[in-house]
C-alpha cells in the first residue's frame, strides 16, 4: 500500500516514529547537559522538529506542554526574521521574547536549521528554563517586562559556526548565575546539533531529500484523527468560569467552549483584565495550555504536532490577563496559565463527565529561593533556585487523584538532595499532607508539607508565586473541595502567597501545597478504599468518621 507519490505507507509510518525518536534524543541531550537543576533534574524543557513551513512534525515526550506548544508558534517567528532562503549551515538563532517565545524571559528558545547536501531540510527548536536572567528575579513583583530581566530579540547565537561572543558577554553580564546561564545556552544549541545529525542519518537511510511528503502525511493523518474524535462529541457551546487568587485581587477565568465540524474553539471573553503585576499571560502560552487540556481529554492517543493542534483554537480579548500585550510583566505567567486545563475541563464535564477530572492544584508550587554567598564564588553571585513542588490533582471519575503530582506542567519535583547541594538550605520536612485531598466517591490527590530553613547564619528570600490559597480546587457532584494552600513561618507568621519576602535565619519557611478536589458523595466511597486511606495515613480516623461515615 502506497501514498499518492508512491512512498509506502509503512515507510511513512516508520519514518514518523523515527522522527519522534530523533527529537526524544534531542531532548535527552538537553536534559543531560543542562546546568540548571530545574531542567536537569525536573525536565522543564521542550524539543521538536519542524518543516520548512514552520509546522511542528514531532515533539519529544520529555518536556512540558507550555514550552512545546508555545515553541511551536515561535518557530514561525524565527522564519519570519530569518527567511529560509537566507539560512546558512552552522547557524543557530535565539530569543526569549515572551510574545514570540514561551511566555516569559526566563525561557530561552534556540532554533537551528538542519542541512542535507547543502540545502535546508528542517528546523530543530528547543527551550529550557534558565534560573536567573537578571532584573528583579523570577517572581511576580515587576510592573513591566523590562524589570524582569534581559530581553533578547531575535538574534543569531551562532553564525556559520562562530559563536556570537558579544551576545554571550551580554548574557553572562546580566545574570546572577553567569556560569549556569552560559552553560544552559550552549546546552540548547548542542541538543539541536544532535537532532540535525540524527535526522540526516534517517533521511539517508530512507533515501529522501525533503520532509515535504512525510510532513504532509503526519499533519494530514493527525488532523483527521483529531477531527474524528471531535465528531463523536455533541455540537454546541458550553461555558465555565473559575476564580483564582491573583496578586492583589481575585482573577476570574471565563471560557466558552464551542464544538463544531471544524474543531473546538475556546474563547476567554469575560476573563479579568491584565494585572499590573507579573502574573499576566501572553496569548501563545494561553493557547499552549488550553489546547493541551483539550488534547488530554479529546485526543490523548494522537501524537502532538501541527496537524493534531490545528483543529484546536483559542482566542482571548486583547488586554485580558490571558492576552496581555507588551510590555506587561509576565514572569509568573504559569500561575494563571496552568489553571486553563481546569477551566476547559469545567466546560467538557457538562458533556463527557466520565473523561474529565475535578479541579486540582494545577499551578506549580515552586519554592523560588534566593540568597547571598560570597560574591563570585564559583563564578556565580549568590544562589538562586526554583525548587519545583506540587500539590494534588483532582479526582478522576473512576480513580483517585494523584498526590504531589505536577499536572498540567508535567515537571518532576526537585530532589531534596539536589536542592541542599545547590543551596545552603536545609529541608527539615517534605511529606504528604494528610486530609488535604478533597473527599468524595473518588478522592482528590494529597498536597505536601515542606519545611525549609537556612543552613548558614543568613536569611534567604522566597519569591512567592503561589495560588489556590484563597480559592481552593472545587469539588464536583457532591465531592469536597481540596484543602487550600498555605505559606508561613514556623514561628506562626502567615506569609503572602505572592511577592518577595524574607525568611529569617533563625526561622523556617513552612509551605503546605493544596490538595485536589473530590468527585461524588463521600458516603459512596468504597469501604476498603477508606480503610486503605486510614492505614496509609492519607486520611485521619476522625475525618473518616466525620466525612465518610466510617472508621475504616
Short mmCIF file of C-alpha atoms in Angstrom, two decimals:
data_model
loop_
_atom_site.label_atom_id
_atom_site.label_comp_id
_atom_site.label_asym_id
_atom_site.label_seq_id
_atom_site.Cartn_x
_atom_site.Cartn_y
_atom_site.Cartn_z
CA UNK A 1 0.00 0.00 0.00
CA UNK A 2 1.48 3.36 -1.06
CA UNK A 3 0.85 7.06 -0.69
CA UNK A 4 -0.17 9.12 -3.75
CA UNK A 5 3.51 9.79 -4.54
CA UNK A 6 4.42 6.13 -4.35
CA UNK A 7 6.09 6.04 -0.92
CA UNK A 8 4.97 3.07 1.12
CA UNK A 9 2.59 3.96 3.93
CA UNK A 10 4.57 1.57 6.11
CA UNK A 11 7.76 3.53 5.37
CA UNK A 12 5.98 6.81 6.14
CA UNK A 13 4.76 5.42 9.46
CA UNK A 14 8.23 4.11 10.34
CA UNK A 15 9.79 7.49 9.49
CA UNK A 16 7.19 9.22 11.66
CA UNK A 17 8.19 7.05 14.61
CA UNK A 18 11.85 7.69 13.84
CA UNK A 19 11.24 11.43 13.95
CA UNK A 20 9.75 11.06 17.41
CA UNK A 21 12.84 9.06 18.44
CA UNK A 22 15.11 11.74 16.97
CA UNK A 23 13.51 14.55 18.97
CA UNK A 24 13.49 12.42 22.10
CA UNK A 25 17.26 12.01 21.78
CA UNK A 26 17.47 15.76 21.22
CA UNK A 27 15.57 16.31 24.49
CA UNK A 28 17.68 13.80 26.40
CA UNK A 29 20.87 15.59 25.30
CA UNK A 30 19.41 18.83 26.63
CA UNK A 31 18.36 17.13 29.86
CA UNK A 32 21.81 15.64 30.45
CA UNK A 33 23.89 18.69 29.55
CA UNK A 34 21.82 21.46 31.17
CA UNK A 35 23.29 23.35 34.10
CA UNK A 36 20.02 24.48 35.73
CA UNK A 37 18.57 21.87 38.14
CA UNK A 38 15.03 22.74 37.03
CA UNK A 39 15.98 21.38 33.60
CA UNK A 40 18.47 18.67 34.53
CA UNK A 41 16.50 17.19 37.43
CA UNK A 42 12.93 18.20 36.66
CA UNK A 43 12.63 18.18 32.86
CA UNK A 44 11.45 21.77 32.38
CA UNK A 45 12.23 21.84 28.64
CA UNK A 46 10.94 21.10 25.18
CA UNK A 47 12.35 19.83 21.90
CA UNK A 48 10.87 19.41 18.45
CA UNK A 49 11.48 19.21 14.70
CA UNK A 50 9.75 21.48 12.17
CA UNK A 51 9.45 21.51 8.40
CA UNK A 52 10.27 24.50 6.22
CA UNK A 53 6.69 25.75 6.51
CA UNK A 54 7.17 26.06 10.25
CA UNK A 55 4.93 23.07 11.03
CA UNK A 56 5.89 21.04 14.11
CA UNK A 57 6.20 17.45 12.88
CA UNK A 58 7.23 15.80 16.13
CA UNK A 59 7.83 16.73 19.75
CA UNK A 60 9.80 14.92 22.40
CA UNK A 61 7.86 13.07 25.07
CA UNK A 62 10.27 14.64 27.56
CA UNK A 63 9.14 18.20 28.12
CA UNK A 64 6.30 20.44 29.25
CA UNK A 65 3.20 21.43 27.24
CA UNK A 66 3.66 25.11 28.00
CA UNK A 67 7.06 25.00 26.34
CA UNK A 68 6.25 22.64 23.48
CA UNK A 69 3.02 24.22 22.28
CA UNK A 70 4.25 27.81 22.56
CA UNK A 71 7.60 26.89 20.98
CA UNK A 72 5.55 25.60 18.04
CA UNK A 73 4.48 29.19 17.40
CA UNK A 74 7.93 30.69 17.99
CA UNK A 75 9.45 28.85 15.02
CA UNK A 76 7.15 30.77 12.68
CA UNK A 77 8.57 33.99 14.13
CA UNK A 78 12.12 32.74 13.56
CA UNK A 79 11.33 32.00 9.92
CA UNK A 80 9.86 35.50 9.51
CA UNK A 81 13.04 37.07 10.91
CA UNK A 82 15.47 34.69 9.21
CA UNK A 83 13.83 33.56 5.93
CA UNK A 84 14.63 30.00 4.85
CA UNK A 85 16.49 31.08 1.71
CA UNK A 86 18.92 33.21 3.79
CA UNK A 87 19.81 30.46 6.29
CA UNK A 88 23.36 29.12 6.20
CA UNK A 89 24.88 25.95 7.56
CA UNK A 90 26.27 26.35 11.07
CA UNK A 91 23.73 28.97 12.18
CA UNK A 92 21.53 29.00 15.28
CA UNK A 93 19.02 31.63 16.36
CA UNK A 94 17.89 32.64 19.84
CA UNK A 95 15.24 34.69 21.62
CA UNK A 96 13.46 34.94 24.94
CA UNK A 97 10.81 37.38 23.71
CA UNK A 98 7.72 36.38 25.76
CA UNK A 99 5.39 37.17 22.87
CA UNK A 100 7.41 35.24 20.29
CA UNK A 101 8.73 32.52 22.60
CA UNK A 102 7.35 30.71 25.60
CA UNK A 103 5.74 33.46 27.62
CA UNK A 104 8.44 34.91 29.88
CA UNK A 105 12.09 35.97 29.82
CA UNK A 106 13.41 33.01 31.82
CA UNK A 107 12.94 30.65 28.85
CA UNK A 108 15.43 30.73 26.00
CA UNK A 109 14.31 29.33 22.64
CA UNK A 110 17.05 28.23 20.23
CA UNK A 111 16.24 27.24 16.64
CA UNK A 112 18.75 25.63 14.27
CA UNK A 113 18.40 24.95 10.53
CA UNK A 114 19.26 21.39 9.51
CA UNK A 115 21.16 20.98 6.22
CA UNK A 116 21.44 17.95 3.96
CA UNK A 117 23.64 18.11 0.85
CA UNK A 118 23.90 21.87 1.18
CA UNK A 119 20.14 22.52 1.43
CA UNK A 120 17.92 23.32 4.41
CA UNK A 121 15.60 20.37 5.05
CA UNK A 122 14.19 21.08 8.53
CA UNK A 123 14.45 23.19 11.67
CA UNK A 124 15.16 21.94 15.17
CA UNK A 125 13.97 24.01 18.09
CA UNK A 126 14.28 23.66 21.85
CA UNK A 127 13.51 25.55 25.02
CA UNK A 128 14.65 25.40 28.61
CA UNK A 129 14.13 27.39 31.76
CA UNK A 130 17.07 29.48 32.99
CA UNK A 131 17.02 30.15 36.69
CA UNK A 132 18.19 33.75 36.61
CA UNK A 133 18.14 36.22 33.76
CA UNK A 134 18.72 39.35 35.83
CA UNK A 135 16.18 42.00 36.70
CA UNK A 136 14.35 41.64 39.99
CA UNK A 137 14.32 37.86 39.68
CA UNK A 138 11.91 35.03 38.94
CA UNK A 139 8.92 36.39 40.82
CA UNK A 140 5.69 38.32 40.19
CA UNK A 141 6.60 41.73 41.62
CA UNK A 142 7.63 43.57 38.45
CA UNK A 143 5.28 46.11 36.93
CA UNK A 144 6.60 45.80 33.37
CA UNK A 145 8.57 43.22 31.42
CA UNK A 146 11.71 45.37 31.36
CA UNK A 147 12.06 44.99 35.13
CA UNK A 148 12.03 41.21 34.77
CA UNK A 149 15.44 40.71 33.18
CA UNK A 150 17.48 40.68 30.00
CA UNK A 151 15.26 40.82 26.91
CA UNK A 152 16.81 39.14 23.86
CA UNK A 153 15.25 39.89 20.47
CA UNK A 154 15.56 37.51 17.52
CA UNK A 155 19.35 37.22 17.11
CA UNK A 156 21.94 34.87 15.70
CA UNK A 157 23.53 32.90 18.51
CA UNK A 158 25.88 31.14 16.10
CA UNK A 159 26.80 32.47 12.65
CA UNK A 160 28.27 29.82 10.32
CA UNK A 161 29.89 28.01 13.22
CA UNK A 162 31.11 31.13 15.05
CA UNK A 163 29.51 31.91 18.41
CA UNK A 164 28.21 35.47 18.85
CA UNK A 165 30.61 36.39 21.65
CA UNK A 166 29.10 39.86 22.05
CA UNK A 167 25.72 38.32 22.79
CA UNK A 168 27.24 35.74 25.14
CA UNK A 169 29.04 38.52 27.04
CA UNK A 170 25.75 40.39 27.40
CA UNK A 171 24.03 37.25 28.68
CA UNK A 172 26.79 36.49 31.22
CA UNK A 173 26.86 40.05 32.50
CA UNK A 174 23.10 40.30 33.07
CA UNK A 175 22.58 37.33 35.36
CA UNK A 176 23.44 36.41 38.92
CA UNK A 177 24.35 32.94 37.65
CA UNK A 178 26.66 33.55 34.67
CA UNK A 179 28.18 30.04 34.73
CA UNK A 180 24.80 28.29 34.73
CA UNK A 181 23.25 30.62 32.19
CA UNK A 182 26.10 30.33 29.70
CA UNK A 183 26.16 26.57 30.11
CA UNK A 184 22.41 26.30 29.53
CA UNK A 185 22.66 28.38 26.36
CA UNK A 186 25.30 26.07 24.88
CA UNK A 187 23.24 23.08 26.00
CA UNK A 188 20.31 24.32 23.93
CA UNK A 189 22.45 24.78 20.84
CA UNK A 190 24.16 21.42 21.36
CA UNK A 191 20.98 19.37 21.52
CA UNK A 192 19.74 20.90 18.26
CA UNK A 193 23.00 19.87 16.64
CA UNK A 194 22.47 16.26 17.69
CA UNK A 195 18.95 16.39 16.28
CA UNK A 196 20.27 17.58 12.94
CA UNK A 197 22.80 14.73 12.78
CA UNK A 198 20.18 12.08 13.53
CA UNK A 199 17.69 13.48 11.04
CA UNK A 200 20.22 13.44 8.19
CA UNK A 201 21.11 9.85 9.08
CA UNK A 202 17.42 8.92 8.89
CA UNK A 203 16.89 10.69 5.57
CA UNK A 204 19.91 8.94 4.06
CA UNK A 205 18.67 5.59 5.32
CA UNK A 206 15.27 6.04 3.68
CA UNK A 207 16.63 7.78 0.57
CA UNK A 208 14.63 11.01 0.89
CA UNK A 209 15.86 14.54 0.21
CA UNK A 210 13.00 16.54 1.74
CA UNK A 211 10.43 16.16 4.52
CA UNK A 212 7.60 17.52 2.36
CA UNK A 213 5.79 14.24 1.80
CA UNK A 214 6.39 12.98 5.33
CA UNK A 215 5.29 16.32 6.79
CA UNK A 216 2.03 16.29 4.82
CA UNK A 217 1.39 12.69 5.86
CA UNK A 218 1.98 13.41 9.56
CA UNK A 219 -0.11 16.58 9.63
CA UNK A 220 -2.96 15.24 7.50
CA UNK A 221 -3.29 11.96 9.39
CA UNK A 222 -3.09 13.68 12.78
CA UNK A 223 -5.64 16.32 11.86
CA UNK A 224 -8.01 13.67 10.52
CA UNK A 225 -7.64 11.62 13.69
CA UNK A 226 -8.43 14.57 15.96
CA UNK A 227 -11.41 15.61 13.85
CA UNK A 228 -12.71 12.04 14.01
CA UNK A 229 -12.60 12.19 17.82
CA UNK A 230 -14.28 15.60 17.86
CA UNK A 231 -17.03 14.26 15.57
CA UNK A 232 -18.06 11.87 18.36
CA UNK A 233 -18.91 14.83 20.61
CA UNK A 234 -22.17 16.83 20.56
CA UNK A 235 -22.10 20.18 18.76
CA UNK A 236 -22.76 23.37 20.67
CA UNK A 237 -21.29 25.79 23.20
CA UNK A 238 -20.64 25.35 26.92
CA UNK A 239 -19.40 27.86 29.48
CA UNK A 240 -17.41 27.71 32.68
CA UNK A 241 -15.65 30.15 34.98
CA UNK A 242 -13.18 29.79 37.81
CA UNK A 243 -11.87 32.30 40.34
CA UNK A 244 -8.24 32.15 41.47
CA UNK A 245 -6.28 34.25 43.95
CA UNK A 246 -4.48 36.65 41.61
CA UNK A 247 -1.88 39.01 43.08
CA UNK A 248 -3.71 41.89 44.78
CA UNK A 249 -7.25 40.90 43.75
CA UNK A 250 -9.03 37.71 42.66
CA UNK A 251 -8.90 36.81 38.97
CA UNK A 252 -11.83 35.36 37.04
CA UNK A 253 -11.03 32.95 34.21
CA UNK A 254 -14.08 32.58 31.97
CA UNK A 255 -14.33 30.33 28.93
CA UNK A 256 -16.84 29.48 26.22
CA UNK A 257 -16.05 26.19 24.50
CA UNK A 258 -17.64 25.62 21.10
CA UNK A 259 -17.61 22.28 19.28
CA UNK A 260 -18.28 22.31 15.54
CA UNK A 261 -17.44 20.24 12.47
CA UNK A 262 -14.28 22.36 12.08
CA UNK A 263 -12.93 21.60 15.56
CA UNK A 264 -13.03 23.00 19.09
CA UNK A 265 -12.67 26.69 19.82
CA UNK A 266 -12.21 28.20 23.28
CA UNK A 267 -12.93 31.90 23.76
CA UNK A 268 -11.86 33.54 27.02
CA UNK A 269 -14.10 36.59 26.70
CA UNK A 270 -15.21 37.61 30.19
CA UNK A 271 -11.82 36.93 31.77
CA UNK A 272 -10.34 39.55 34.10
CA UNK A 273 -8.19 42.33 32.64
CA UNK A 274 -4.41 42.22 32.79
CA UNK A 275 -2.77 42.66 36.18
CA UNK A 276 -0.23 45.35 36.94
CA UNK A 277 1.96 42.56 38.37
CA UNK A 278 3.80 39.71 36.73
CA UNK A 279 1.05 37.08 36.58
CA UNK A 280 -0.05 38.05 33.06
CA UNK A 281 -0.08 35.52 30.23
CA UNK A 282 0.87 36.11 26.57
CA UNK A 283 -1.61 34.54 24.17
CA UNK A 284 0.89 31.91 22.98
CA UNK A 285 1.13 30.45 26.50
CA UNK A 286 -2.64 30.71 26.96
CA UNK A 287 -3.07 28.74 23.76
CA UNK A 288 -0.42 26.19 24.76
CA UNK A 289 -2.10 25.09 27.99
CA UNK A 290 -5.65 25.39 26.68
CA UNK A 291 -5.07 23.07 23.73
CA UNK A 292 -3.08 20.71 25.96
CA UNK A 293 -6.09 20.37 28.25
CA UNK A 294 -8.35 19.75 25.26
CA UNK A 295 -5.93 17.22 23.82
CA UNK A 296 -5.73 15.26 27.08
CA UNK A 297 -9.47 14.66 27.03
CA UNK A 298 -10.37 14.59 23.35
CA UNK A 299 -7.28 13.18 21.61
CA UNK A 300 -4.94 11.72 24.21
CA UNK A 301 -3.65 8.91 21.96
CA UNK A 302 -2.76 11.14 18.99
CA UNK A 303 0.83 12.49 18.74
CA UNK A 304 1.27 16.22 19.28
CA UNK A 305 2.13 18.08 16.09
CA UNK A 306 0.90 20.89 13.86
CA UNK A 307 -1.81 18.64 12.40
CA UNK A 308 -3.26 17.47 15.70
CA UNK A 309 -3.16 21.00 17.10
CA UNK A 310 -4.81 22.69 14.11
CA UNK A 311 -8.47 21.83 14.97
CA UNK A 312 -7.99 23.28 18.47
CA UNK A 313 -8.12 27.08 18.51
CA UNK A 314 -8.11 29.75 21.20
CA UNK A 315 -8.97 33.44 21.46
CA UNK A 316 -8.86 35.98 24.28
CA UNK A 317 -9.63 39.71 24.26
CA UNK A 318 -6.59 41.93 23.88
CA UNK A 319 -5.77 43.42 27.26
CA UNK A 320 -7.19 40.49 29.21
CA UNK A 321 -4.91 38.71 31.68
CA UNK A 322 -4.79 35.80 29.17
CA UNK A 323 -3.75 38.05 26.27
CA UNK A 324 -1.58 40.65 27.93
CA UNK A 325 0.24 42.92 25.46
CA UNK A 326 3.86 44.01 25.71
CA UNK A 327 5.23 45.46 28.00
CA UNK A 328 3.05 43.74 30.63
CA UNK A 329 5.02 41.86 33.31
CA UNK A 330 4.79 38.10 32.68
CA UNK A 331 7.48 36.38 34.79
CA UNK A 332 4.99 34.23 36.73
CA UNK A 333 2.65 33.56 33.80
CA UNK A 334 2.48 29.90 34.80
CA UNK A 335 0.45 30.69 37.93
CA UNK A 336 -2.51 31.69 35.77
CA UNK A 337 -1.75 29.82 32.54
CA UNK A 338 -1.55 26.39 34.17
CA UNK A 339 -5.10 26.83 35.50
CA UNK A 340 -6.53 26.73 31.98
CA UNK A 341 -6.94 22.94 31.59
CA UNK A 342 -9.16 23.04 34.69
CA UNK A 343 -11.18 25.86 33.13
CA UNK A 344 -11.82 23.95 29.89
CA UNK A 345 -12.46 20.74 31.85
CA UNK A 346 -15.32 22.61 33.50
CA UNK A 347 -16.85 23.05 30.05
CA UNK A 348 -16.19 19.47 28.93
CA UNK A 349 -17.56 17.86 32.08
CA UNK A 350 -21.01 19.10 31.06
CA UNK A 351 -20.93 16.69 28.10
CA UNK A 352 -18.35 13.97 28.90
CA UNK A 353 -18.04 13.95 32.72
CA UNK A 354 -16.57 10.44 32.83
CA UNK A 355 -13.44 11.64 30.98
CA UNK A 356 -12.77 14.81 32.97
CA UNK A 357 -11.12 15.15 36.42
CA UNK A 358 -12.15 17.52 39.17
CA UNK A 359 -10.14 20.68 39.77
CA UNK A 360 -6.62 20.24 41.13
CA UNK A 361 -3.80 22.42 42.37
CA UNK A 362 -2.89 22.97 38.71
CA UNK A 363 -0.21 25.67 39.01
CA UNK A 364 3.21 24.62 40.24
CA UNK A 365 4.07 25.47 43.83
CA UNK A 366 7.73 26.25 43.15
CA UNK A 367 9.87 27.41 46.04
CA UNK A 368 11.73 30.20 44.25
CA UNK A 369 14.53 30.83 46.72
CA UNK A 370 17.44 33.23 46.53
CA UNK A 371 20.23 34.29 48.85
CA UNK A 372 23.75 35.58 49.09
CA UNK A 373 27.05 33.78 49.28
CA UNK A 374 30.46 35.33 48.90
CA UNK A 375 30.36 37.32 45.63
CA UNK A 376 31.72 35.47 42.66
CA UNK A 377 32.19 32.13 44.44
CA UNK A 378 32.26 29.51 41.69
CA UNK A 379 31.70 32.24 39.12
CA UNK A 380 28.17 32.98 40.32
CA UNK A 381 26.78 35.68 42.60
CA UNK A 382 24.79 34.12 45.41
CA UNK A 383 22.32 31.31 44.80
CA UNK A 384 19.00 31.25 43.02
CA UNK A 385 16.88 28.16 42.56
CA UNK A 386 13.34 27.06 41.77
CA UNK A 387 12.65 24.03 43.94
CA UNK A 388 9.77 22.53 41.99
CA UNK A 389 6.92 21.37 44.21
CA UNK A 390 3.39 20.27 43.51
CA UNK A 391 0.01 19.77 45.09
CA UNK A 392 -2.64 17.14 44.42
CA UNK A 393 -4.52 16.61 41.19
CA UNK A 394 -8.29 16.40 41.09
CA UNK A 395 -10.13 13.12 41.47
CA UNK A 396 -10.89 11.22 38.28
CA UNK A 397 -14.30 9.75 37.54
CA UNK A 398 -13.26 6.20 38.41
CA UNK A 399 -9.95 6.76 40.22
CA UNK A 400 -8.50 8.95 42.95
CA UNK A 401 -6.39 11.97 42.06
CA UNK A 402 -2.60 11.82 42.11
CA UNK A 403 -0.73 13.12 45.15
CA UNK A 404 2.10 15.68 44.90
CA UNK A 405 2.00 15.49 41.12
CA UNK A 406 2.52 18.29 38.62
CA UNK A 407 -0.42 18.45 36.26
CA UNK A 408 -0.62 20.03 33.73
CA UNK A 409 3.04 21.09 33.68
CA UNK A 410 4.46 17.57 33.97
CA UNK A 411 7.74 18.58 35.63
CA UNK A 412 9.24 16.38 38.31
CA UNK A 413 9.76 17.56 41.87
CA UNK A 414 13.28 18.74 42.72
CA UNK A 415 15.04 16.10 44.85
CA UNK A 416 15.86 17.41 48.32
CA UNK A 417 19.44 16.17 47.92
CA UNK A 418 19.90 18.35 44.83
CA UNK A 419 18.38 21.43 46.47
CA UNK A 420 20.63 21.03 49.54
CA UNK A 421 23.69 20.53 47.33
CA UNK A 422 22.99 23.60 45.18
CA UNK A 423 21.97 25.94 48.02
CA UNK A 424 22.84 26.45 51.71
CA UNK A 425 19.28 25.49 52.69
CA UNK A 426 18.17 22.56 54.84
CA UNK A 427 14.89 20.75 54.21
CA UNK A 428 13.52 19.62 57.56
CA UNK A 429 10.25 18.16 56.26
CA UNK A 430 8.89 17.07 52.90
CA UNK A 431 5.95 14.74 53.26
CA UNK A 432 2.37 14.19 52.13
CA UNK A 433 -0.24 16.40 53.81
CA UNK A 434 -2.90 14.20 55.46
CA UNK A 435 -6.56 15.03 54.84
CA UNK A 436 -5.68 17.55 52.11
CA UNK A 437 -7.30 15.60 49.27
CA UNK A 438 -10.96 16.53 48.79
CA UNK A 439 -13.23 13.73 49.97
CA UNK A 440 -15.56 12.03 47.54
CA UNK A 441 -16.59 8.78 45.92
CA UNK A 442 -13.17 9.24 44.36
CA UNK A 443 -10.76 11.32 46.42
CA UNK A 444 -8.54 14.18 45.33
CA UNK A 445 -4.77 13.76 45.46
CA UNK A 446 -2.86 15.00 48.51
CA UNK A 447 -0.64 18.03 48.76
CA UNK A 448 2.67 18.25 50.62
CA UNK A 449 4.09 19.79 53.77
CA UNK A 450 7.53 21.30 53.21
CA UNK A 451 9.68 22.93 55.89
CA UNK A 452 12.96 24.57 54.96
CA UNK A 453 15.46 26.77 56.78
CA UNK A 454 18.80 28.42 56.21
CA UNK A 455 21.85 26.26 56.88
CA UNK A 456 24.03 29.34 57.42
CA UNK A 457 23.75 32.42 59.58
CA UNK A 458 21.95 34.41 56.89
CA UNK A 459 18.33 34.90 55.80
CA UNK A 460 17.06 33.93 52.37
CA UNK A 461 14.39 35.28 50.07
CA UNK A 462 11.27 33.49 48.90
CA UNK A 463 9.97 34.88 45.60
CA UNK A 464 6.45 33.61 46.24
CA UNK A 465 4.19 32.80 43.30
CA UNK A 466 1.53 30.53 44.80
CA UNK A 467 -2.22 30.23 44.21
CA UNK A 468 -5.21 28.22 45.48
CA UNK A 469 -4.78 29.76 48.94
CA UNK A 470 -8.00 31.81 48.99
CA UNK A 471 -9.73 29.79 46.26
CA UNK A 472 -9.01 26.05 46.65
CA UNK A 473 -9.90 23.45 43.99
CA UNK A 474 -13.67 22.94 43.87
CA UNK A 475 -15.34 19.59 44.44
CA UNK A 476 -17.78 18.15 41.93
CA UNK A 477 -21.06 16.25 42.10
CA UNK A 478 -21.06 16.31 45.90
CA UNK A 479 -17.31 15.87 46.29
CA UNK A 480 -15.48 18.09 48.76
CA UNK A 481 -13.05 20.88 47.89
CA UNK A 482 -9.33 20.22 48.07
CA UNK A 483 -7.54 21.72 51.06
CA UNK A 484 -6.33 25.28 50.45
CA UNK A 485 -2.62 26.05 50.26
CA UNK A 486 -0.69 27.84 52.98
CA UNK A 487 2.61 29.74 53.24
CA UNK A 488 4.09 30.93 56.51
CA UNK A 489 6.93 30.79 59.01
CA UNK A 490 7.32 28.10 61.63
CA UNK A 491 7.14 30.82 64.27
CA UNK A 492 3.49 31.30 63.26
CA UNK A 493 3.54 34.31 60.95
CA UNK A 494 1.42 33.84 57.83
CA UNK A 495 3.08 34.98 54.61
CA UNK A 496 1.64 36.31 51.38
CA UNK A 497 1.04 33.89 48.54
CA UNK A 498 2.79 36.19 46.07
CA UNK A 499 5.71 38.55 46.26
CA UNK A 500 9.27 38.80 47.58
CA UNK A 501 9.58 38.05 51.31
CA UNK A 502 12.41 37.29 53.74
CA UNK A 503 12.81 34.11 55.76
CA UNK A 504 14.96 34.93 58.83
CA UNK A 505 17.97 32.73 59.52
CA UNK A 506 16.52 31.67 62.89
CA UNK A 507 13.12 30.69 61.48
CA UNK A 508 11.86 28.25 58.86
CA UNK A 509 9.62 28.51 55.83
CA UNK A 510 6.54 26.26 56.00
CA UNK A 511 4.67 25.54 52.78
CA UNK A 512 1.55 23.39 52.56
CA UNK A 513 0.51 22.75 48.98
CA UNK A 514 -3.18 22.36 48.08
CA UNK A 515 -5.00 19.08 47.64
CA UNK A 516 -7.09 18.10 44.64
CA UNK A 517 -10.87 18.16 44.79
CA UNK A 518 -13.13 15.10 45.09
CA UNK A 519 -15.89 13.73 42.87
CA UNK A 520 -19.18 12.34 44.19
CA UNK A 521 -20.73 11.88 47.63
CA UNK A 522 -18.02 10.78 50.11
CA UNK A 523 -20.54 8.34 51.68
CA UNK A 524 -20.43 6.39 48.42
CA UNK A 525 -16.71 5.72 48.71
CA UNK A 526 -15.86 2.03 48.85
CA UNK A 527 -15.21 0.94 52.47
CA UNK A 528 -11.94 -0.79 51.51
CA UNK A 529 -10.68 2.46 49.98
CA UNK A 530 -11.46 4.37 53.18
CA UNK A 531 -9.69 1.68 55.18
CA UNK A 532 -6.63 1.83 52.92
CA UNK A 533 -6.52 5.64 53.22
CA UNK A 534 -6.55 5.43 57.02
CA UNK A 535 -3.92 2.69 57.17
CA UNK A 536 -1.69 4.66 54.80
CA UNK A 537 -2.02 7.84 56.85
CA UNK A 538 -3.66 9.73 53.98
CA UNK A 539 -6.90 10.29 55.88
CA UNK A 540 -7.23 10.63 59.66
CA UNK A 541 -9.63 8.42 61.60
CA UNK A 542 -11.58 11.46 62.79
CA UNK A 543 -12.10 12.71 59.23
CA UNK A 544 -13.01 9.24 58.05
CA UNK A 545 -15.85 9.10 60.57
CA UNK A 546 -16.98 12.71 60.07
CA UNK A 547 -16.85 12.75 56.27
CA UNK A 548 -17.04 9.17 55.05
CA UNK A 549 -19.22 7.87 57.86
CA UNK A 550 -16.94 5.00 58.75
CA UNK A 551 -13.79 4.41 60.78
CA UNK A 552 -12.18 2.00 58.35
#
